[in-house]
């Protein structure tokens, strides 16, 4: 059974709850959009523009749409709790949804490189030329 599969909560209420939750977390520029093919939430948090897009099948009925919005609310609640409890930073929690200067999200930018790395069995080019992480022993020295 999918989360909130039988929910009666209207989409407008879920959107309002998401907006309230994000504003309480000090997010600014909070926008929610309910489009025929997707649910969209955008906001600024910790200096990052974040955009979450949830695809919705074109033939989805109102029940499916309500369920998706409730699941989106749960996802954002969980991320906020992780941030507030020091489990993750804003960047870690929302990294795949951070909008880059060209308008793509990190996931749209990184997923092709990740797939190529797995296909080739090698790391993609590092544009920052960062050193590879070292392996350390229990005493903190390089192995």
Short mmCIF file of C-alpha atoms in Angstrom, two decimals:
data_model
loop_
_atom_site.label_atom_id
_atom_site.label_comp_id
_atom_site.label_asym_id
_atom_site.label_seq_id
_atom_site.Cartn_x
_atom_site.Cartn_y
_atom_site.Cartn_z
CA UNK A 1 0.00 0.00 0.00
CA UNK A 2 1.40 3.42 -1.00
CA UNK A 3 1.81 6.10 1.66
CA UNK A 4 -1.43 8.08 2.19
CA UNK A 5 -3.09 5.99 -0.50
CA UNK A 6 -6.53 6.62 1.02
CA UNK A 7 -5.99 10.17 2.27
CA UNK A 8 -8.88 12.59 2.14
CA UNK A 9 -6.66 15.63 2.80
CA UNK A 10 -7.11 18.15 -0.01
CA UNK A 11 -4.06 19.12 -2.05
CA UNK A 12 -4.48 22.74 -0.98
CA UNK A 13 -4.10 21.72 2.66
CA UNK A 14 -0.95 19.70 1.98
CA UNK A 15 0.53 22.64 0.06
CA UNK A 16 -0.30 24.99 2.92
CA UNK A 17 1.32 22.62 5.43
CA UNK A 18 4.47 22.40 3.30
CA UNK A 19 4.66 26.19 3.02
CA UNK A 20 4.17 26.62 6.78
CA UNK A 21 6.79 23.95 7.56
CA UNK A 22 9.36 25.54 5.27
CA UNK A 23 8.74 29.05 6.56
CA UNK A 24 9.13 27.78 10.15
CA UNK A 25 12.50 26.35 9.02
CA UNK A 26 13.49 29.89 7.91
CA UNK A 27 13.06 29.17 4.20
CA UNK A 28 12.26 32.16 2.01
CA UNK A 29 10.75 32.52 -1.47
CA UNK A 30 8.55 29.49 -0.78
CA UNK A 31 6.48 28.48 -3.80
CA UNK A 32 4.29 25.42 -4.34
CA UNK A 33 2.70 24.58 -7.68
CA UNK A 34 0.19 21.88 -8.51
CA UNK A 35 0.47 21.19 -12.21
CA UNK A 36 -1.31 18.49 -14.17
CA UNK A 37 1.92 16.50 -14.67
CA UNK A 38 3.91 17.40 -11.56
CA UNK A 39 3.95 18.79 -8.05
CA UNK A 40 6.61 21.45 -7.53
CA UNK A 41 8.05 23.00 -4.38
CA UNK A 42 10.73 25.71 -4.58
CA UNK A 43 12.38 27.68 -1.80
CA UNK A 44 15.58 29.32 -0.59
CA UNK A 45 17.24 27.76 2.44
CA UNK A 46 20.75 28.40 3.77
CA UNK A 47 21.56 30.42 0.66
CA UNK A 48 20.56 27.63 -1.71
CA UNK A 49 17.69 27.58 -4.20
CA UNK A 50 15.99 24.22 -3.86
CA UNK A 51 13.49 22.77 -6.34
CA UNK A 52 11.65 19.51 -5.74
CA UNK A 53 9.65 18.15 -8.66
CA UNK A 54 7.38 15.15 -8.18
CA UNK A 55 6.15 13.67 -11.46
CA UNK A 56 2.47 12.76 -11.60
CA UNK A 57 1.14 10.59 -14.41
CA UNK A 58 -1.15 12.46 -16.76
CA UNK A 59 -3.93 9.98 -16.13
CA UNK A 60 -3.60 10.18 -12.31
CA UNK A 61 -6.86 10.64 -10.47
CA UNK A 62 -7.42 13.06 -7.57
CA UNK A 63 -6.67 10.34 -5.01
CA UNK A 64 -3.22 9.70 -6.48
CA UNK A 65 -2.53 13.44 -6.56
CA UNK A 66 -3.54 13.85 -2.90
CA UNK A 67 -1.34 10.91 -1.94
CA UNK A 68 1.70 12.36 -3.76
CA UNK A 69 1.32 15.71 -1.98
CA UNK A 70 1.09 13.97 1.42
CA UNK A 71 4.21 11.94 0.62
CA UNK A 72 6.01 15.13 -0.42
CA UNK A 73 5.05 16.74 2.89
CA UNK A 74 6.40 13.71 4.79
CA UNK A 75 9.66 13.83 2.83
CA UNK A 76 10.22 17.50 3.58
CA UNK A 77 9.32 16.98 7.26
CA UNK A 78 11.88 14.17 7.51
CA UNK A 79 14.59 16.28 5.88
CA UNK A 80 13.84 19.21 8.20
CA UNK A 81 14.07 16.93 11.26
CA UNK A 82 17.38 15.51 10.02
CA UNK A 83 18.76 19.04 9.60
CA UNK A 84 17.49 20.29 12.95
CA UNK A 85 18.90 17.26 14.77
CA UNK A 86 22.34 17.57 13.18
CA UNK A 87 22.04 14.36 11.22
CA UNK A 88 22.51 16.18 7.91
CA UNK A 89 23.30 19.66 6.68
CA UNK A 90 20.91 21.50 4.37
CA UNK A 91 23.20 20.61 1.46
CA UNK A 92 23.27 16.93 2.39
CA UNK A 93 19.51 16.70 2.88
CA UNK A 94 18.57 18.55 -0.29
CA UNK A 95 21.68 18.13 -2.48
CA UNK A 96 19.95 16.47 -5.41
CA UNK A 97 17.39 19.31 -5.48
CA UNK A 98 19.78 22.28 -5.30
CA UNK A 99 19.41 24.44 -8.41
CA UNK A 100 22.64 25.24 -10.26
CA UNK A 101 23.33 28.52 -12.09
CA UNK A 102 22.21 27.01 -15.42
CA UNK A 103 18.78 26.06 -13.99
CA UNK A 104 19.39 22.33 -13.70
CA UNK A 105 19.26 20.60 -10.36
CA UNK A 106 22.31 18.81 -9.00
CA UNK A 107 20.71 15.46 -9.81
CA UNK A 108 20.06 16.48 -13.42
CA UNK A 109 23.69 17.53 -13.69
CA UNK A 110 25.28 14.63 -11.81
CA UNK A 111 23.20 11.58 -12.79
CA UNK A 112 24.67 11.25 -16.32
CA UNK A 113 28.23 11.48 -14.93
CA UNK A 114 27.40 8.93 -12.24
CA UNK A 115 26.00 6.50 -14.80
CA UNK A 116 29.06 6.97 -17.01
CA UNK A 117 31.35 6.32 -14.04
CA UNK A 118 29.57 3.04 -13.30
CA UNK A 119 29.48 2.05 -16.96
CA UNK A 120 33.22 2.66 -17.36
CA UNK A 121 34.21 1.58 -13.87
CA UNK A 122 36.19 4.75 -13.31
CA UNK A 123 35.76 8.10 -11.66
CA UNK A 124 34.55 10.99 -13.81
CA UNK A 125 36.88 13.91 -14.39
CA UNK A 126 37.14 16.12 -11.31
CA UNK A 127 36.77 19.74 -12.50
CA UNK A 128 38.12 21.02 -9.16
CA UNK A 129 41.07 18.61 -9.22
CA UNK A 130 40.39 17.57 -5.65
CA UNK A 131 42.67 14.90 -4.20
CA UNK A 132 41.18 11.48 -3.66
CA UNK A 133 40.22 10.78 -0.05
CA UNK A 134 42.94 8.95 1.83
CA UNK A 135 42.41 5.73 3.72
CA UNK A 136 43.14 6.16 7.41
CA UNK A 137 43.78 3.69 10.16
CA UNK A 138 42.15 3.77 13.57
CA UNK A 139 44.93 6.11 14.74
CA UNK A 140 44.18 8.60 11.96
CA UNK A 141 47.35 8.02 9.92
CA UNK A 142 47.36 7.15 6.24
CA UNK A 143 47.39 3.44 5.62
#
